[in-house]
Structures are given as structure tokens and as C-alpha cells.
XYZ file of C-alpha atoms in Angstrom:
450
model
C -18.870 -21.410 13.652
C -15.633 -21.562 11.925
C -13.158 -24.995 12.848
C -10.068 -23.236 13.638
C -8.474 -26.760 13.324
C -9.850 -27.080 10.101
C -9.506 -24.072 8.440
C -5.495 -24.201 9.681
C -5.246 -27.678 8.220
C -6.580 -25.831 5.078
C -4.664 -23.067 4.974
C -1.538 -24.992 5.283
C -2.103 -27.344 2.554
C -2.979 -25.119 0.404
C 0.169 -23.218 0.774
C -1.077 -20.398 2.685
C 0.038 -20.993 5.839
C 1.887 -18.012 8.123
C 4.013 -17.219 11.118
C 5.593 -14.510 12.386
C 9.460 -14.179 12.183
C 11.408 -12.884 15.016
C 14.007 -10.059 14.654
C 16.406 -9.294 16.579
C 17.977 -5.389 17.287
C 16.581 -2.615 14.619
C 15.376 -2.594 11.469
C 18.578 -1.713 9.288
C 19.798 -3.378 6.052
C 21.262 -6.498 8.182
C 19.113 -8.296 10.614
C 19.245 -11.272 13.026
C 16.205 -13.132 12.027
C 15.270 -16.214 14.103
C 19.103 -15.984 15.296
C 20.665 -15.686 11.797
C 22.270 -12.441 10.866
C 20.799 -11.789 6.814
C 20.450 -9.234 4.191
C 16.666 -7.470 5.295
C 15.354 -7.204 2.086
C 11.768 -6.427 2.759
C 10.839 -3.937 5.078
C 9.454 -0.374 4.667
C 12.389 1.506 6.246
C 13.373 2.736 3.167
C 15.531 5.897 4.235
C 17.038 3.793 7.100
C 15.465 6.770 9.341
C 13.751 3.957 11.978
C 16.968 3.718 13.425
C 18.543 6.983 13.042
C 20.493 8.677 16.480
C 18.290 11.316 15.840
C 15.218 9.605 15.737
C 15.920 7.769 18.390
C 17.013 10.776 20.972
C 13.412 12.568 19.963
C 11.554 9.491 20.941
C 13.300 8.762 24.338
C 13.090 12.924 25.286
C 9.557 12.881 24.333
C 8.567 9.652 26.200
C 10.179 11.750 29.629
C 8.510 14.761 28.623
C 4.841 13.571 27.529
C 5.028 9.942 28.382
C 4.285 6.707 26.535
C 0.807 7.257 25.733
C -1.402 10.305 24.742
C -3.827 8.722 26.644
C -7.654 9.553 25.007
C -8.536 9.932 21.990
C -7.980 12.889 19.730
C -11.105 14.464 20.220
C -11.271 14.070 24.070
C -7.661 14.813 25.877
C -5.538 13.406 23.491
C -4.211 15.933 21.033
C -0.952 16.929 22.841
C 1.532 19.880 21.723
C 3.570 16.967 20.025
C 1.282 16.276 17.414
C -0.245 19.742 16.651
C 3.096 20.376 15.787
C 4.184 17.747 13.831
C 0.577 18.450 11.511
C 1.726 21.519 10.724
C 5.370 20.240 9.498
C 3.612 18.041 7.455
C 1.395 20.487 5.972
C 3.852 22.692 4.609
C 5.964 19.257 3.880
C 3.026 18.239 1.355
C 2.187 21.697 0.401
C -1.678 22.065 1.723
C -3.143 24.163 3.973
C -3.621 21.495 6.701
C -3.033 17.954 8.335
C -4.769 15.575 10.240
C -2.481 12.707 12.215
C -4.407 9.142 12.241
C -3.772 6.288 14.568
C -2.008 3.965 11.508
C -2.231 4.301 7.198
C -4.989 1.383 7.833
C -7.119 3.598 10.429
C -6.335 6.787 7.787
C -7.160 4.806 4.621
C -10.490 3.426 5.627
C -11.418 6.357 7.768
C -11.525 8.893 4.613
C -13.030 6.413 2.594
C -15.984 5.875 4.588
C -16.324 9.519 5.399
C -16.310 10.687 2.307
C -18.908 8.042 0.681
C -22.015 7.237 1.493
C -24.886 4.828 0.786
C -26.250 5.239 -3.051
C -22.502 6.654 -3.763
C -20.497 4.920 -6.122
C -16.622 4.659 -5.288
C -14.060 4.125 -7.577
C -11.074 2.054 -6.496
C -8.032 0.172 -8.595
C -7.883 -3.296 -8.526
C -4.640 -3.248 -6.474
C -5.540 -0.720 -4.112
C -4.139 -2.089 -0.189
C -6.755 -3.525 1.671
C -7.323 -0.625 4.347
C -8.769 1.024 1.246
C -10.996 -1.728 0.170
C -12.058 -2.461 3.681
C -12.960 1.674 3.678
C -15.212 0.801 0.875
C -16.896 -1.824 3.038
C -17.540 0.673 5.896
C -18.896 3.161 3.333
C -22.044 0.991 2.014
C -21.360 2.971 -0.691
C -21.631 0.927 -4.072
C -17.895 -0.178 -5.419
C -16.775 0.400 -9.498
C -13.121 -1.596 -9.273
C -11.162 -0.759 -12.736
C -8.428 -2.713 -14.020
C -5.032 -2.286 -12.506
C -3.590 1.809 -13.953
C -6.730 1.628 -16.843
C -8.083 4.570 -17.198
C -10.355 3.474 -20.282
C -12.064 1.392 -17.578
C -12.197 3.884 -15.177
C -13.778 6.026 -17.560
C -15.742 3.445 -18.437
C -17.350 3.119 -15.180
C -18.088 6.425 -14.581
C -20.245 6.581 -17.460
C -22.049 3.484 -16.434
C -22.270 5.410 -12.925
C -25.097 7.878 -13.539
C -23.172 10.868 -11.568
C -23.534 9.051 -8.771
C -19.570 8.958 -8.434
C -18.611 10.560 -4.832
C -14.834 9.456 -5.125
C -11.438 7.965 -7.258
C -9.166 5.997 -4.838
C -5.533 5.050 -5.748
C -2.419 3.840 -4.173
C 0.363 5.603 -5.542
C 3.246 3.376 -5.398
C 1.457 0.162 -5.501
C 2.685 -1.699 -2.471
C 3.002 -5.304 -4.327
C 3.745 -4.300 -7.678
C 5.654 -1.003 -7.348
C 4.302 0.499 -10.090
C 2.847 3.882 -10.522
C -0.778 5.184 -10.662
C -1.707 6.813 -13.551
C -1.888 10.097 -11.743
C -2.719 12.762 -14.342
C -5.103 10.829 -15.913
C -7.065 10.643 -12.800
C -7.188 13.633 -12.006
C -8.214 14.741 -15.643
C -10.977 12.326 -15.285
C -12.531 13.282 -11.640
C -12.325 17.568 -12.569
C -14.213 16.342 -15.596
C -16.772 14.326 -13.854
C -16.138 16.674 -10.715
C -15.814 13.816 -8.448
C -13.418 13.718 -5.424
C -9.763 11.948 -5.272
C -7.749 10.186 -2.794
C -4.689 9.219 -3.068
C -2.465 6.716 -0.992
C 1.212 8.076 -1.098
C 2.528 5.674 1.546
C 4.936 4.014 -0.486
C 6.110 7.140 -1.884
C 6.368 9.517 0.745
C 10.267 9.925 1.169
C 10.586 8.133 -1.964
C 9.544 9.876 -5.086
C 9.320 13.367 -6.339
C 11.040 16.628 -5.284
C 12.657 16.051 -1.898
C 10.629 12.660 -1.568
C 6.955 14.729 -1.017
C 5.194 11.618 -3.148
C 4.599 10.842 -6.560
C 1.774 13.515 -6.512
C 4.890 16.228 -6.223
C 6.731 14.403 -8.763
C 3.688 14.682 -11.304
C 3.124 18.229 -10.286
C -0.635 17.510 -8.675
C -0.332 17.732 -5.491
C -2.785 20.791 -5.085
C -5.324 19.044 -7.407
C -6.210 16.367 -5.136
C -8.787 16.501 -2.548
C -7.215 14.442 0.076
C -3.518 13.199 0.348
C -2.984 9.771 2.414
C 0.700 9.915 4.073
C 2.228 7.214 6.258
C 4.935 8.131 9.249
C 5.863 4.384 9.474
C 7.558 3.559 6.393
C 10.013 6.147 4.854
C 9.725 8.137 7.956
C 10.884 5.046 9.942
C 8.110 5.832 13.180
C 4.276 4.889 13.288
C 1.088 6.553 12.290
C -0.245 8.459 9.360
C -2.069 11.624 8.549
C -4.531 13.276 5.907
C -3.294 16.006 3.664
C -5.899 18.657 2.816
C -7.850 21.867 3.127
C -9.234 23.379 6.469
C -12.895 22.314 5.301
C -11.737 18.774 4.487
C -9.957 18.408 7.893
C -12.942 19.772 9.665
C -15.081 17.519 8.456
C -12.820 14.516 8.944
C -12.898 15.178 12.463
C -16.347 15.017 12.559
C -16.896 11.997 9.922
C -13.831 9.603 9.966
C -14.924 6.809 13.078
C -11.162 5.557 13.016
C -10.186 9.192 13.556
C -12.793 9.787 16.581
C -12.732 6.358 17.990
C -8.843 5.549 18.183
C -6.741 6.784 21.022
C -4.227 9.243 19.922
C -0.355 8.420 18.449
C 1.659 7.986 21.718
C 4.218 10.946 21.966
C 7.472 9.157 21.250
C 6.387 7.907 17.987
C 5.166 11.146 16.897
C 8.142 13.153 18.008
C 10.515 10.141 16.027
C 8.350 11.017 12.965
C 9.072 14.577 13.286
C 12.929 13.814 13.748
C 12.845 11.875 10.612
C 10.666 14.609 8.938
C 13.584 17.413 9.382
C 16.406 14.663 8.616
C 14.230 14.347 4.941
C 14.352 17.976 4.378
C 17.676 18.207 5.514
C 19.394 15.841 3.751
C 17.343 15.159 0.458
C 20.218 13.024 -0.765
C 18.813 10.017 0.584
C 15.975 9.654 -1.340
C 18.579 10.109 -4.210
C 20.133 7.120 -2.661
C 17.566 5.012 -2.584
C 16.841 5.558 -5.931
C 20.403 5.056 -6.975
C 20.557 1.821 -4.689
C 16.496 0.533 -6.313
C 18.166 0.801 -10.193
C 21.020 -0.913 -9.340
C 18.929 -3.873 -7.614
C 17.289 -3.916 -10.384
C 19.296 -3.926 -12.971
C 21.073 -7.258 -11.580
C 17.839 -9.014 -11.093
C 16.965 -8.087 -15.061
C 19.895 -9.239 -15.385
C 19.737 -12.954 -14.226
C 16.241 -12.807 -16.386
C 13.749 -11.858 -14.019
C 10.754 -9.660 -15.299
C 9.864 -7.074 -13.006
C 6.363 -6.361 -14.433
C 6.924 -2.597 -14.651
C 7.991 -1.088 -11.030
C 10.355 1.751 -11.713
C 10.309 2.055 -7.578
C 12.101 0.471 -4.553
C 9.214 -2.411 -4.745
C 10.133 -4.497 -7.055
C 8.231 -8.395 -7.404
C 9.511 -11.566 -8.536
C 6.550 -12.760 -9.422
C 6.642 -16.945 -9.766
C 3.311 -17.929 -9.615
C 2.641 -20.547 -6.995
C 2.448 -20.201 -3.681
C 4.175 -23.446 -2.252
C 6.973 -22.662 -5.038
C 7.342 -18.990 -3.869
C 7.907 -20.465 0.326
C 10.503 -22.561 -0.963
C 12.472 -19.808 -3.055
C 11.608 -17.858 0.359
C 13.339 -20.381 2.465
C 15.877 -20.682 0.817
C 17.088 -17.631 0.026
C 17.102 -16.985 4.093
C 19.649 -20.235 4.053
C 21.812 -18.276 1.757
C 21.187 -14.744 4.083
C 19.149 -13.001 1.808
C 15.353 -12.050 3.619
C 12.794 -11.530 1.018
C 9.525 -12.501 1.725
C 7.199 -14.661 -0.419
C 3.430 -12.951 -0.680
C 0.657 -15.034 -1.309
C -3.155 -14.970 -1.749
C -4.985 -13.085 -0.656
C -2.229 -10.283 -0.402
C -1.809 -11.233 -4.125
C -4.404 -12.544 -6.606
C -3.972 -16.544 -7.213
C -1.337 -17.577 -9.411
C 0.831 -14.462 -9.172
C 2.866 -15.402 -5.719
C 6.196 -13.499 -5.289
C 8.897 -12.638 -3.317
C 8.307 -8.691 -3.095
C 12.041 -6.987 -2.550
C 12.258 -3.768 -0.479
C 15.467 -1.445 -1.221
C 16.598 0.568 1.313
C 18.750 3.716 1.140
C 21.126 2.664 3.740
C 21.976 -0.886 1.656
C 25.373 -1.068 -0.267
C 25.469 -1.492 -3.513
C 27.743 -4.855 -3.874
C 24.974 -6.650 -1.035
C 22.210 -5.986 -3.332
C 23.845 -7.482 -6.708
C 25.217 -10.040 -4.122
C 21.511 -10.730 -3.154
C 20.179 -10.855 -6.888
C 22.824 -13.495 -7.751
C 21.548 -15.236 -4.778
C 17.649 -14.716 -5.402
C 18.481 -16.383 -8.935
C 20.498 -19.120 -7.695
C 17.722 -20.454 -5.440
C 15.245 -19.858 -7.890
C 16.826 -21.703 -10.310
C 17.570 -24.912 -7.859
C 14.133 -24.421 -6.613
C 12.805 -25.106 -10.522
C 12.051 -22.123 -11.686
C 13.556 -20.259 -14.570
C 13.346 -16.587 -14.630
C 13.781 -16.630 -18.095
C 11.241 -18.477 -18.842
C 8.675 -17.233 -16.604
C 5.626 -15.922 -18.752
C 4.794 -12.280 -17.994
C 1.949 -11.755 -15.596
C -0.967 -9.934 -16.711
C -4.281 -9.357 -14.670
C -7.042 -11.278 -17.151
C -9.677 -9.327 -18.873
C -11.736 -11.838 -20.796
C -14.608 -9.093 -21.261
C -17.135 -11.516 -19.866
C -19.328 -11.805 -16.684
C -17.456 -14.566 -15.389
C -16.361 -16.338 -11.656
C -12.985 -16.784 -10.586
C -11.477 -17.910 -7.624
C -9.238 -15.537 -5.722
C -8.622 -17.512 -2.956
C -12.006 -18.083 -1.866
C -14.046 -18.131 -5.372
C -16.065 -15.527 -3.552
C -16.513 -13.031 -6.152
C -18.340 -12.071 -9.939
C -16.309 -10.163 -12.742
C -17.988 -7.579 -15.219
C -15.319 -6.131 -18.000
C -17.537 -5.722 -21.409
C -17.941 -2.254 -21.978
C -19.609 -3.445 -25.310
C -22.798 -5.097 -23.541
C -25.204 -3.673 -21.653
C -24.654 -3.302 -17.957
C -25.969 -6.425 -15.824
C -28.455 -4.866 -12.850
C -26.283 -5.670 -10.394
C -22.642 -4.227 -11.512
C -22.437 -2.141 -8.610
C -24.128 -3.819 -5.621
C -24.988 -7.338 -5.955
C -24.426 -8.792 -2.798
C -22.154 -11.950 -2.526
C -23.006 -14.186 0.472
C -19.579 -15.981 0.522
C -17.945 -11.981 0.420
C -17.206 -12.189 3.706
C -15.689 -15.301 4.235
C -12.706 -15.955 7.037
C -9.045 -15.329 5.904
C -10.815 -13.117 2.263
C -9.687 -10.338 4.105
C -8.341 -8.446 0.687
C -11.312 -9.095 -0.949
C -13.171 -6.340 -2.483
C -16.433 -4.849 -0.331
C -19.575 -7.601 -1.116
C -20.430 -6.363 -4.053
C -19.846 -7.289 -7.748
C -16.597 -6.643 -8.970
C -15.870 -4.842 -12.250
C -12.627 -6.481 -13.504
């Protein structure tokens, strides 16, 4: 039995301690948080669409019209008109002949995931991919290869290792710590060579990348040559819920295989007509993912700046990356004193010793508040002890040895020599500490290829 006491105690001296924070009125670029107005600096609203007139009128008319809830599930009485429709806007939106709407990007994630592997199966997932992927994995059984961060060597790697047992390649797009990019054509090279199946997590850049913000898939020109497309409605699209991208026989089968799809009532009405409201806005006015691109350079260019490395994101995510936890509250907390909200991520969002404060850009910020905010960010950095300058570069280790390290928890084995034979258990040794409380972005219980 777990000693909540104890494990709190734990958690909070080791740094890792968390509350929730209280905002007041709607998500925009300014906030009252805990009763302070400050500059929101990390939240997902990146078209400023949660808030829209527009978005809100469709939510209020469809809450008189279908009511709060749907209700049931989809597959009972829950699939209204509301949400029929808004899977065929996003259908044509991403270009494939169908959609499925999902309770939440979590529920969608590790719904596909599990359907579409199965004991035996071997699944292929980055080292960075969001946790509703590798807890998908977990529901799968299916055996786990994880590659190094964007390294397709070692994704190829593992496919050879993986006797054609290799049901599916899963990827974030926009990597939702990091903002960096997936390797995209790579991938897909690799799986129609291997003919193995590919999903891929656009939630951090639908509205945000590519031809009228339809994903970083659009942007690379694949968006037909993946078998399944993973959209969110509550980021970009300012509302709640997610859906599937795909073809009839995919979405068929979904509904028949995907548990978090059967099992979860449906999206209530108002949040699916907002979605739809911010949909049309997109398409409508296109400029605003312009915007936010505009608005993400110029961020980013003052934080370079004042010295800090932004290990790679060419996105609206962009980490300062300082290292330790306790150091990364304190820049945290301080930067809110000075009315600038960006929020320090820890283990086990993050792997140990790469704690940050992970900035958000939105469209609808201006740009002398976000060079105001990097002079800020910099300032309490600086007070706090820590010298962007001088901060080494992060890079994910690959010491090409079977090895333990502690992520957190010390819960987990490494395997990166693709010059030694593989060990036995590379792709489903069990770990009987896998599982343990608040290791809740660990990889599924088995060995980890790093």
C-alpha cells in the first residue's frame, strides 16, 4: 500500500512537488492567475480561438439546442448530428476520406495504439513521444522498440532486430516539450519499406504548421501516406476532444477495436460545435497561423538573444532547458513575480536533469510583450544563478551500452549497441519496479532501447 504521506514528503523534497494554479476569466495572452494579472505564456491556445465571439456563440446555441451532454457513448445513443458533422469538416480539413471524434488526444492516442497492436507485435515509438502514446503501448501488450529522440539510424536499427514482427511507427509531430520536428519523410520511407503501419500525433501542429495550419504532415507533403492521423480540437482549435484521420476501413475498425473509443461517453455538444466554429475561423482566416509563426520567431529570437539555447524547436514550443528541478521552480516563481507565466516541467514530464520552463506563443500575443517577457525570463534566470550562456547543450545520452539509469524512479534498462548482439530480452523483459506510483511517463514494462 502506498504512504500517501510519505510519498508527498518525497515528492516535495525532491523537487517534484505540484499544485494546481487558479485562473481567472479565459484563456487569452493575459491572465489573472491566483489574483495577479500576467503574461500567459504556456498554454495551448495558440490561435487565441478558445475565446473567440464566434466560438463562444456556437457553444452556448448548441448547449440550447442539444444540451450539455451527448449523453451515451458513441456507439449506443451518443453520436448526435453535431459531431457527424464536424467529422466530416475535419476530413476534408486533413485531406482523408474519413474521421473519427475521440473523447480527448489521451483517449485518441492510446486508443489507436492499442487497436492497432497486438501481443507478439513489436511497436515502434520515439523516445519523446507524450505519454497517452506510451501508455497505448502498455494497453497493447505488444512488445515496445523506443529509438532515440528524431534517429532514424536507430529506428532502422530496430526494425532489423525486429524479425517483421513490426505492426506500427508512432511519432509526435511537434514534440510537445521540445518543439522540435519528427523526422517525417524518413519515417515514412522506412515503414513503406518494411510495410509497417504509421501514426502520427499532429496535436501540436494542427493550426500551426503547414498549408493553412493542416499539420506538419501537410507541410512535408505526406499526409496521404500515413495510415492514421492523430488531431486534437483542444489546443489550436481552442475547444476539447480529438479525432482520428483515416480511410473508411481504418475508421471501421476503430470503432470496433479502440476501448477508449467504445467505452467513453461521447464529446458533449457545445464543445464540439466550438471546435467546429474554430475549424471555419482556421480556414477562413489562414493569417493567423502566419501570426503565430511571425509572433514564435520573434520570441525567439530575443530569448537567443539573452543566450539561451533552444535545443532545436523551430515551433511555438520553445524550452529553456536548465537542468534541475528545484532551480527551474525558482526561475518559475519568479518570473510570475515579474508577470511573466511560464511553467517549469519536471520529471517525469521530462527526463532527469533536463528541467525547463517550456514557453507557449500564441497568435493573439504582441510582439513588444514577448521580447518584454524574454528580457524578463533572463533577468530571473540570471538572479536565480543560472547563466544562459553558459548552460551546456542538452543532449539525450547514448553510451551504446546496456546500462541503468534513473529517470525518476531508476525503473528502467537501456540497450543502444547496434554493434553487439541483441540481449534476449530487448523487447519484453519485464521490469517489476515499471509500474511504480507517480512513473506515469515511463515507457510500457519492458526494456527500453535508448
Amino acid at each position: 500500500m502506498i504512504e500517501i504521506e510519505a510519498r508527498l514528503d518525497e515528492l516535495k523534497a525532491l523537487g517534484l512537488s505540484r499544485r494546481t494554479r487558479l485562473v481567472s476569466g479565459p484563456q487569452g495572452p493575459h491572465v489573472v492567475l491566483d489574483g495577479k494579472p500576467v503574461v500567459l505564456l504556456c498554454s495551448n491556445n495558440y490561435l487565441g480561438l478558445a475565446d473567440h465571439p464566434r466560438v463562444r456563440t456556437a457553444a452556448a446555441e448548441a448547449a440550447m439546442r442539444w444540451g450539455v451532454g451527448a449523453g451515451a457513448s458513441r456507439l449506443v445513443s451518443g453520436t448526435m448530428t453535431i459531431h457527424r458533422r464536424l467529422e466530416e469538416r475535419l476530413a476534408a480539413f486533413e485531406g482523408r476520406e474519413t474521421a473519427l471524434l475521440f473523447g480527448s488526444g489521451y483517449l485518441a492516442n492510446a486508443g489507436v495504439v492499442a487497436a492497432l497492436a497486438r501481443p507478439g507485435d513489436v511497436v515502434f515509438s520515439d523516445a519523446l513521444n507524450h505519454a497517452s502514446i506510451i501508455d497505448g503501448c502498455r494497453l497493447s501488450r505488444a512488445e515496445v522498440f523506443i529509438y532515440h529522440h528524431r534517429d532514424v539510424e536507430h529506428l532502422a536499427w530496430g526494425i532489423a532486430q525486429s524479425e517483421r514482427r513490426g505492426a506500427l511507427i508512432v511519432t509526435d509531430s511537434v514534440f510537445s516539450m521540445d518543439g522540435d520536428v519528427a523526422p517525417l519523410e524518413q519515417i515514412v520511407e522506412l515503414a513503406e519499406r518494411h510495410q509497417i503501419r504509421v501514426v502520427v500525433d499532429e496535436a501540436h501542429a494542427t493550426g500551426t504548421l503547414g498549408p493553412g495550419g493542416r499539420g506538419a504532415l501537410a507541410e512535408a507533403g505526406l499526409e496521404d501516406q500515413v495510415d492514421v492521423i492523430v488531431g486534437t480540437l483542444g489546443k489550436a482549435l481552442g475547444s476539447y476532444g480529438a479525432y482520428v484521420a483515416c480511410d473508411r476501413a481504418m475508421s471501421k475498425y476503430l470503432v470496433n477495436a479502440a476501448r477508449t473509443f467504445i467505452f467513453s461517453t461521447a464529446l458533449p455538444p457545445p464543445a464540439t460545435a466550438g471546435a467546429l466554429a474554430a475549424l471555419e475561423i482556421l480556414e477562413e482566416e489562414p493569417r493567423r497561423v502566419q501570426k503565430l509563426a511571425t509572433n514564435a520567431a520573434a520570441l525567439r529570437t530575443e530569448l537567443e538573444r539573452e543566450g539561451f539555447d533552444l535545443q532545436g524547436s523551430r515551433t511555438q514550443i520553445m524550452p529553456v532547458v536548465v537542468g534541475d528541478a528545484a532551480l527551474a521552480m525558482r526561475i518559475c516563481e519568479s518570473a510570475l513575480s515579474h508577470g511573466v507565466f511560464a511553467q517549469a516541467i519536471r520529471p517525469p514530464t521530462v527526463p532527469a536533469g533536463t528541467s525547463r520552463l517550456r514557453l507557449a506563443v500564441m497568435a493573439s500575443h504582441r510582439a513588444d510583450e514577448l521580447a518584454g517577457a524574454a528580457r524578463t525570463i533572463a533577468q530571473v534566470a540570471r538572479a536565480a544563478g543560472f547563466e544562459p550562456r553558459d548552460a551546456p547543450r542538452t543532449i539525450l545520452a547514448d553510451t551504446g551500452e546496456f546500462t541503468e539509469i534513473a529517470a525518476g524512479a531508476g525503473h528502467e534498462h537501456l540497450w543502444g549497441d547496434r554493434d553487439e548482439a541483441m540481449p534476449a530480452g530487448l523487447f519484453d523483459a519485464e521490469s517489476e519496479d515499471a509500474t511504480r506510483p507517480f512513473d506515469y511517463e515511463a515507457p510500457a514494462p519492458v526494456a527500453r532501447a535508448a
